[in-house]
Amino acid sequence: MRQDDCIFCKIAAGEIPSNTLYEDDLFRVILDLNPASKGHALVIPKEHYANLFELDEQVAGKALQVAKKVGTKMVDVLKADGLNLLQNNGELAGQTVFHFHMHIIPRYKNAPNADMLRYTPLKMNAEELAELKDMITK
Ligand code: AMP
Ligand code: ZN
């Protein structure tokens, strides 16, 4: 299924031009227009799923395979020093395009945005962690 007003449906279908790094029956991988680093790319399924919760399980598994393939090549060719995979769900989590996608972000020594994914850890004791574990596994 696709959604008519969705920009990533149109990009994935090739109706809007993109810098495509990889394409198969299920995915198109494109360069991000506003990159956080050199080579920042997006793995976009051709079917419309708004987010991870809607994503088909088989497609979810294949998305990681595609990210591995493209990410590995990218690190090699661009001589990156590291790589992040990032996937946002919901506005609060930073999602701005509501068609599932996975970011592939190569990382470089001494590049801008060095702290883009750093956070201040919460202080949680063993009891609080165990309580959370119980809630999630119940
Ligand atoms: P997110 O914030 O996780 O929803 O990520 C959306 C990403 O899509 C952002 O990094 C945008 O820069 C990128 N983006 C939005 N529109 C386009 C487009 N037309 N072509 C390429 N990347 C895009
Ligand atoms: Zn879509």
XYZ file of C-alpha atoms and ligand atoms in Angstrom:
162
model
C 0.000 0.000 0.000
C 1.091 3.555 -0.608
C -0.218 6.858 0.642
C -0.852 9.497 -2.029
C 0.326 12.497 -0.031
C 3.503 10.824 1.266
C 6.807 12.176 -0.051
C 8.741 8.987 0.782
C 6.173 6.854 -1.121
C 6.875 9.060 -4.147
C 10.657 8.983 -3.688
C 10.664 5.203 -3.148
C 8.581 4.738 -6.322
C 11.006 6.925 -8.284
C 8.368 9.599 -8.962
C 10.490 12.235 -7.207
C 14.203 12.191 -8.102
C 16.677 11.208 -5.414
C 20.328 10.267 -5.110
C 19.739 6.523 -4.963
C 22.535 4.401 -3.491
C 20.705 1.076 -3.655
C 17.386 -0.289 -4.872
C 15.632 -3.663 -4.866
C 11.997 -4.851 -4.933
C 11.351 -3.729 -1.363
C 13.625 -0.745 -0.677
C 15.261 2.353 -2.021
C 18.250 3.821 -0.159
C 18.811 7.530 -0.808
C 21.126 10.278 0.355
C 19.483 12.532 2.952
C 18.907 16.080 1.637
C 19.969 17.627 4.969
C 22.782 15.323 6.052
C 24.121 15.096 9.586
C 27.379 13.746 8.122
C 28.980 13.005 4.756
C 27.050 10.050 3.303
C 23.998 10.236 5.609
C 21.459 7.988 3.908
C 17.929 6.681 4.455
C 16.643 3.132 3.965
C 13.072 3.572 2.725
C 10.667 0.666 2.154
C 8.611 0.959 -1.032
C 5.429 0.087 0.866
C 4.003 2.713 3.191
C 4.367 1.979 6.906
C 4.089 5.035 9.147
C 6.563 3.756 11.720
C 8.192 0.707 13.337
C 4.947 -0.350 15.012
C 3.206 -0.684 11.631
C 6.184 -2.208 9.848
C 5.813 -5.745 8.513
C 8.161 -8.105 10.416
C 9.780 -9.546 7.312
C 10.413 -6.058 5.951
C 11.869 -5.074 9.338
C 14.437 -7.862 9.113
C 15.308 -7.011 5.538
C 15.724 -3.303 6.366
C 18.613 -4.200 8.657
C 20.180 -6.398 5.971
C 20.030 -3.501 3.506
C 21.444 -1.078 6.092
C 24.310 -3.501 6.734
C 25.078 -3.868 3.040
C 25.004 -0.139 2.202
C 26.568 0.950 5.504
C 29.492 -1.441 5.123
C 30.202 -0.264 1.570
C 29.885 3.362 2.652
C 32.350 3.039 5.530
C 34.814 1.410 3.152
C 34.478 3.899 0.279
C 34.192 7.064 2.385
C 36.801 5.914 4.923
C 34.428 6.578 7.806
C 35.585 5.922 11.367
C 32.231 4.640 12.605
C 28.557 4.340 11.747
C 25.224 4.895 13.471
C 21.884 3.378 12.526
C 19.035 5.533 13.776
C 15.297 5.122 13.464
C 12.800 7.628 14.882
C 9.182 6.824 15.784
C 6.774 9.592 16.711
C 7.156 13.342 16.753
C 8.573 13.352 20.274
C 11.278 10.942 19.146
C 12.269 13.257 16.306
C 10.285 11.693 13.467
C 9.419 14.299 10.835
C 8.493 12.081 7.868
C 5.795 9.600 8.791
C 6.860 6.823 6.448
C 9.199 4.343 8.194
C 12.871 4.892 7.395
C 16.204 3.991 8.913
C 19.049 6.501 8.953
C 22.544 5.332 8.063
C 24.949 7.925 9.470
C 28.666 7.466 8.842
C 30.855 9.072 11.506
C 34.246 10.725 11.082
C 36.977 11.846 13.464
C 36.940 15.623 14.022
C 33.706 16.123 12.023
C 30.897 18.494 13.034
C 27.971 17.067 15.041
C 30.291 14.873 17.120
C 27.755 14.791 19.952
C 24.616 14.334 17.854
C 23.613 11.164 19.717
C 25.081 11.807 23.178
C 22.737 11.883 26.152
C 22.940 12.351 29.887
C 22.208 8.984 31.524
C 19.356 8.853 34.045
C 20.269 7.775 37.540
C 18.384 4.528 38.233
C 18.993 2.104 41.066
C 18.771 -1.692 40.882
C 15.225 -1.718 42.273
C 13.961 0.741 39.666
C 15.609 -1.224 36.873
C 14.088 -4.482 38.148
C 10.645 -2.851 38.359
C 10.950 -1.722 34.746
C 12.067 -5.170 33.663
C 8.994 -6.672 35.377
C 6.646 -4.211 33.654
C 8.101 -4.846 30.222
C 8.315 -8.617 30.453
C 4.930 -9.228 32.116
P 13.150 11.747 10.577
O 13.376 13.042 11.323
O 13.705 10.542 11.252
O 11.695 11.583 10.190
O 14.002 11.895 9.253
C 13.542 12.478 8.084
C 14.756 12.733 7.233
O 14.333 12.864 5.886
C 15.508 14.020 7.594
O 16.866 13.689 7.880
C 15.379 14.862 6.332
O 16.539 15.604 6.074
C 15.131 13.833 5.274
N 14.367 14.274 4.117
C 13.176 14.910 4.110
N 12.750 15.100 2.845
C 13.701 14.567 2.050
C 13.845 14.430 0.625
N 12.931 14.925 -0.205
N 14.941 13.809 0.152
C 15.879 13.322 0.994
N 15.793 13.396 2.337
C 14.729 14.014 2.847
Zn 4.689 6.662 2.374
